[in-house]
XYZ file of C-alpha atoms in Angstrom:
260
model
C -10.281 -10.243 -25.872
C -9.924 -13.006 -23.163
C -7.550 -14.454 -25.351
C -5.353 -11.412 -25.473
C -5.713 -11.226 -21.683
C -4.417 -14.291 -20.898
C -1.398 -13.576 -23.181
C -0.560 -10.650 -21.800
C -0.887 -11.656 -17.986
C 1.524 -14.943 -18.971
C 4.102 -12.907 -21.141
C 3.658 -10.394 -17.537
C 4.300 -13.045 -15.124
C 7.157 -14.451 -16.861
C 9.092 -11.278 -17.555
C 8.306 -10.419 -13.711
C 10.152 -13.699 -12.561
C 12.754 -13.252 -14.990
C 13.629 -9.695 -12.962
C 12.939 -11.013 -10.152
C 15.400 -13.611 -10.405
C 18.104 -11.141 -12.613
C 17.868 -12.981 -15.328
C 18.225 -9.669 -16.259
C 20.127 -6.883 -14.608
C 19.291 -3.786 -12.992
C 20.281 -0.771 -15.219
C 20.675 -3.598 -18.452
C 18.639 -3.526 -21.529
C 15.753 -6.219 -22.462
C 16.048 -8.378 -25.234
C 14.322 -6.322 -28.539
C 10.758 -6.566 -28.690
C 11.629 -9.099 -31.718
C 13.231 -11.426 -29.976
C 10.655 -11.368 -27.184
C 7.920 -11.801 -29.678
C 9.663 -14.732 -30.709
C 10.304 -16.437 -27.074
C 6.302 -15.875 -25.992
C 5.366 -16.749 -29.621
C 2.759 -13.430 -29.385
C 1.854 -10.352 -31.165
C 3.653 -6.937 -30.817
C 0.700 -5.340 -29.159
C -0.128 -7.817 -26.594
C 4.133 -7.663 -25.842
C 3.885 -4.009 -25.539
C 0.456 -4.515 -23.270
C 2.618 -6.990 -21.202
C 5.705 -4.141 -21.239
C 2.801 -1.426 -20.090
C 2.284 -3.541 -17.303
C 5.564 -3.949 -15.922
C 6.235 -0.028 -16.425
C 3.171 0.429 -14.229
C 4.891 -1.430 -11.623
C 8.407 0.623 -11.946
C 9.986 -2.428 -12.689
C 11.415 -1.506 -16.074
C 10.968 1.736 -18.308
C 11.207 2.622 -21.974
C 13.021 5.048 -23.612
C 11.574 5.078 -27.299
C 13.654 3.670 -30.058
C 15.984 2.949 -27.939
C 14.511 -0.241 -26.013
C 13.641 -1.172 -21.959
C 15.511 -0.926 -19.276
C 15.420 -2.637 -16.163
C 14.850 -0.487 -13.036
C 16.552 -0.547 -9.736
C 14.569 -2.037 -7.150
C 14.787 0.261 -4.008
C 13.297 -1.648 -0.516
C 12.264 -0.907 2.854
C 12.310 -3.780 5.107
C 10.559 -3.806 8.211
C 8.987 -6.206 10.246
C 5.614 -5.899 10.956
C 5.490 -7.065 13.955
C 6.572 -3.333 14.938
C 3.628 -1.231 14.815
C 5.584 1.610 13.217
C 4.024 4.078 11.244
C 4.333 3.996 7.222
C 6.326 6.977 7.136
C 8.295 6.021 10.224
C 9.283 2.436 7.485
C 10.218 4.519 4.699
C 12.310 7.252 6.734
C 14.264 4.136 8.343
C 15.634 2.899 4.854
C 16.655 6.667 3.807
C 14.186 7.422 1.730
C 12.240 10.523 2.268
C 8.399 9.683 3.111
C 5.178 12.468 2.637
C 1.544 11.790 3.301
C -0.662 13.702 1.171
C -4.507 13.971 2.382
C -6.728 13.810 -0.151
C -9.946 14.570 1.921
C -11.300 14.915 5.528
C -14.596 14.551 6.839
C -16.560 13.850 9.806
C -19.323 11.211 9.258
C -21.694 8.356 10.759
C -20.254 4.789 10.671
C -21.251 2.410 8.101
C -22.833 -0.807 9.381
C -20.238 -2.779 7.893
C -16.935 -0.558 9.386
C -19.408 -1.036 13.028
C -19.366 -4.265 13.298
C -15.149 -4.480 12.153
C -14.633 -2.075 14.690
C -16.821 -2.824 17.259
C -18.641 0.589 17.550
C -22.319 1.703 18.241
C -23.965 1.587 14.527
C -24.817 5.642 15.384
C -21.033 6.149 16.228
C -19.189 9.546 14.697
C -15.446 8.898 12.771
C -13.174 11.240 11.074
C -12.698 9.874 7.711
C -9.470 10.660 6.143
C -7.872 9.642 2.830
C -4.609 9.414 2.180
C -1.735 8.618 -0.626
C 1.408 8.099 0.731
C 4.564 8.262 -1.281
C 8.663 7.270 -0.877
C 10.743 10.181 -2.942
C 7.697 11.500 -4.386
C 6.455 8.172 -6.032
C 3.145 6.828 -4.815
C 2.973 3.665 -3.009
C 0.045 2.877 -1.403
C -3.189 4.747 -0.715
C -5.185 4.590 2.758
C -8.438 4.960 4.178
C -8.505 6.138 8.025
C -11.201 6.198 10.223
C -11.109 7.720 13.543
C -13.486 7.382 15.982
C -14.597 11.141 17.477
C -14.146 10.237 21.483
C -10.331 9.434 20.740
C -10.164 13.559 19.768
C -11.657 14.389 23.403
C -15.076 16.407 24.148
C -13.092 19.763 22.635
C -13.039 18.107 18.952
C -13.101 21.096 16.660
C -13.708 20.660 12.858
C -10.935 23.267 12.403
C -8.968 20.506 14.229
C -9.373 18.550 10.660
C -6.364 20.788 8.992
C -3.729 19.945 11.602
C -3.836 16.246 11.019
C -0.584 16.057 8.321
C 1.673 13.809 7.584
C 2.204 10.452 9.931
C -1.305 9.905 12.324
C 0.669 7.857 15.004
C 2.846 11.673 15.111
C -0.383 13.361 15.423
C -1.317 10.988 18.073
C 1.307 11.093 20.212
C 2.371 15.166 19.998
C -1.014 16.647 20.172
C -3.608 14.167 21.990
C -1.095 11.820 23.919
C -1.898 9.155 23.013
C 0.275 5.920 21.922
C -0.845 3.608 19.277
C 0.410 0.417 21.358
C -0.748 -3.129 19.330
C -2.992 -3.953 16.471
C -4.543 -6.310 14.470
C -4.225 -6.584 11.098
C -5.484 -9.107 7.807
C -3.380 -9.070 4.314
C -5.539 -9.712 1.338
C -4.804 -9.205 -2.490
C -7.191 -7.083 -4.256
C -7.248 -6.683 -7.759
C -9.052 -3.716 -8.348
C -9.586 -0.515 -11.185
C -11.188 1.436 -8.336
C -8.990 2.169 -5.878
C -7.371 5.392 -4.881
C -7.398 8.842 -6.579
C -5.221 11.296 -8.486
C -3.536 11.130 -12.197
C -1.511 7.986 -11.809
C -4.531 6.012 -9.874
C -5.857 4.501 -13.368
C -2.352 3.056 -14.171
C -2.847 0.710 -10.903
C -5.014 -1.953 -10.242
C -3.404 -5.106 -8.313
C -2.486 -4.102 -4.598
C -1.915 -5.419 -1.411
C -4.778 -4.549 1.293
C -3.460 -4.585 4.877
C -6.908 -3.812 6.947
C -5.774 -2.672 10.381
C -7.269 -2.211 13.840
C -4.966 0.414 16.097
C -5.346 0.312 19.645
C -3.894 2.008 22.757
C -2.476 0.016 25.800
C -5.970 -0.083 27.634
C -7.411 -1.943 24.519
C -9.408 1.810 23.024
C -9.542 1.911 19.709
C -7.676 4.398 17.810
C -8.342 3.932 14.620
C -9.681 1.389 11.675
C -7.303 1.689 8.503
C -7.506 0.012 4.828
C -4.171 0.450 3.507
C -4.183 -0.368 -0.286
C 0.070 -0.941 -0.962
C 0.743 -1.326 -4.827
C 1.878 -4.200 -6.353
C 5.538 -3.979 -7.480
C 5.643 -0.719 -5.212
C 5.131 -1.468 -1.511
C 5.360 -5.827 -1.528
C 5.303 -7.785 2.057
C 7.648 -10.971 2.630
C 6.602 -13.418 5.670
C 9.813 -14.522 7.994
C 9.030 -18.169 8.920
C 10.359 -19.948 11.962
C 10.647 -23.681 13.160
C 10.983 -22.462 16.784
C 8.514 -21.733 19.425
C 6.318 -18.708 18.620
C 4.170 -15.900 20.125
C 0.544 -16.376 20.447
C -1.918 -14.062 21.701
C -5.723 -14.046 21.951
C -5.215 -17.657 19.750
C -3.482 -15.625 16.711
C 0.219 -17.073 15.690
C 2.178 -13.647 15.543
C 4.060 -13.866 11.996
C 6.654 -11.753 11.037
C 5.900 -10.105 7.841
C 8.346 -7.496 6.621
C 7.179 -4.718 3.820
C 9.525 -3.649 1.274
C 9.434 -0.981 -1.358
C 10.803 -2.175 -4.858
């Protein structure tokens, strides 16, 4: 089986540069599962594993007895050095953004989200779980918390329903407050666990931006762990040989998601 794995994840990778580098064109036809076969010197079932894979990703799609077609790649590309919200990113590129919450609930911190957020260990958070989509096609799924003081000492639990679609909106037209600067980490996760809903199983490599939101004083607003699928929602780094911006010892990069 490890065997078969490797195969697949090589015949994968390749086919991924190939569109990547349109070798093969968007809207054009792969080569017939024959001929592929042949190239990658492997099976039919680990080429149609590897062809599963890369349909997972929206980067091609099938059409039965007819043969695989290569997708348009669609991107939003924003720098992320703007703290703008998700939805904010995917409106700017014309494509129509919606948050969909799959729960809400008002709990005790865990020791490890504490100590990342800095927070008495017997601090209160909303917990809210999102999946976020561009045209109705999921991209990433998130994981919120919000600590209770930033909701004010009239916090309601019916309060929980009005939170919809973007959480910087929700900030700034009903509590006034502006999310003004965070800090954020970018790790790959690879990962059959991750979000919820029919088309979770069909994902499992992402990209985990882990985000701390603050306002201007330095409160924070809110802890996020923002799971972007690979293929779906990727991030590209702008690199400079000039002078750049530093703060608190932290070289600010400029790293731009796009949607593909």
């Amino acid at each position: 089986m490890a065997a078969r794995t490797s195969l697949v994840t090589r015949v994968s990778n390749e086919l991924r540069g190939d569109l990547a580098s349109g070798i093969y064109p968007v809207g054009g036809r792969l080569p017939s599962e024959s001929a592929l076969c042949s190239r990658f010197g492997v099976s039919r079932p680990t080429l149609r594993t590897a062809l599963r894979e890369l349909e997972a990703l929206g980067l091609v799609r099938t059409q039965h007895g007819v043969g695989t077609f290569v997708n348009e790649p669609r991107t939003v590309r924003v720098g992320l050095e703007r703290l703008d919200s998700m939805t904010e990113s995917i409106r700017a590129m014309g494509r129509s953004p919606e948050m969909v919450y799959a729960s809400r609930q008002r709990r005790q911190v865990l020791p490890d989200e504490a100590e990342r957020m800095a927070v008495p260990a017997d601090s209160e958070v909303l917990e809210l779980r999102r999946t976020i989509l561009a045209d109705g096609e999921v991209v990433a799924y998130s994981y919120d918390l919000l600590p209770i003081e930033v909701f004010g000492p009239d916090f309601d639990a019916v309060a929980l329903d009005a939170i919809e679609g973007s959480i910087f909106a929700y900030f700034r037209e009903q509590l006034g407050v502006v999310a003004d600067h965070s800090l954020a980490e970018v790790h790959a996760v690879a990962s059959e666990h991750i979000g919820w809903g029919a088309e979770s199983a069909a994902h499992s490599l992402f990209v985990l931006l882990n985000q701390l939101h603050y306002d201007a004083s330095g409160r924070l607003l809110m802890y996020s762990r923002t799971y972007f699928i690979e293929g779906r929602y990727a991030f590209t780094i702008h690199r400079s040989s000039g002078p750049v911006a530093v703060d608190a010892g932290v070289e600010a990069l400029a790293v731009s998601p796009r949607l593909v």
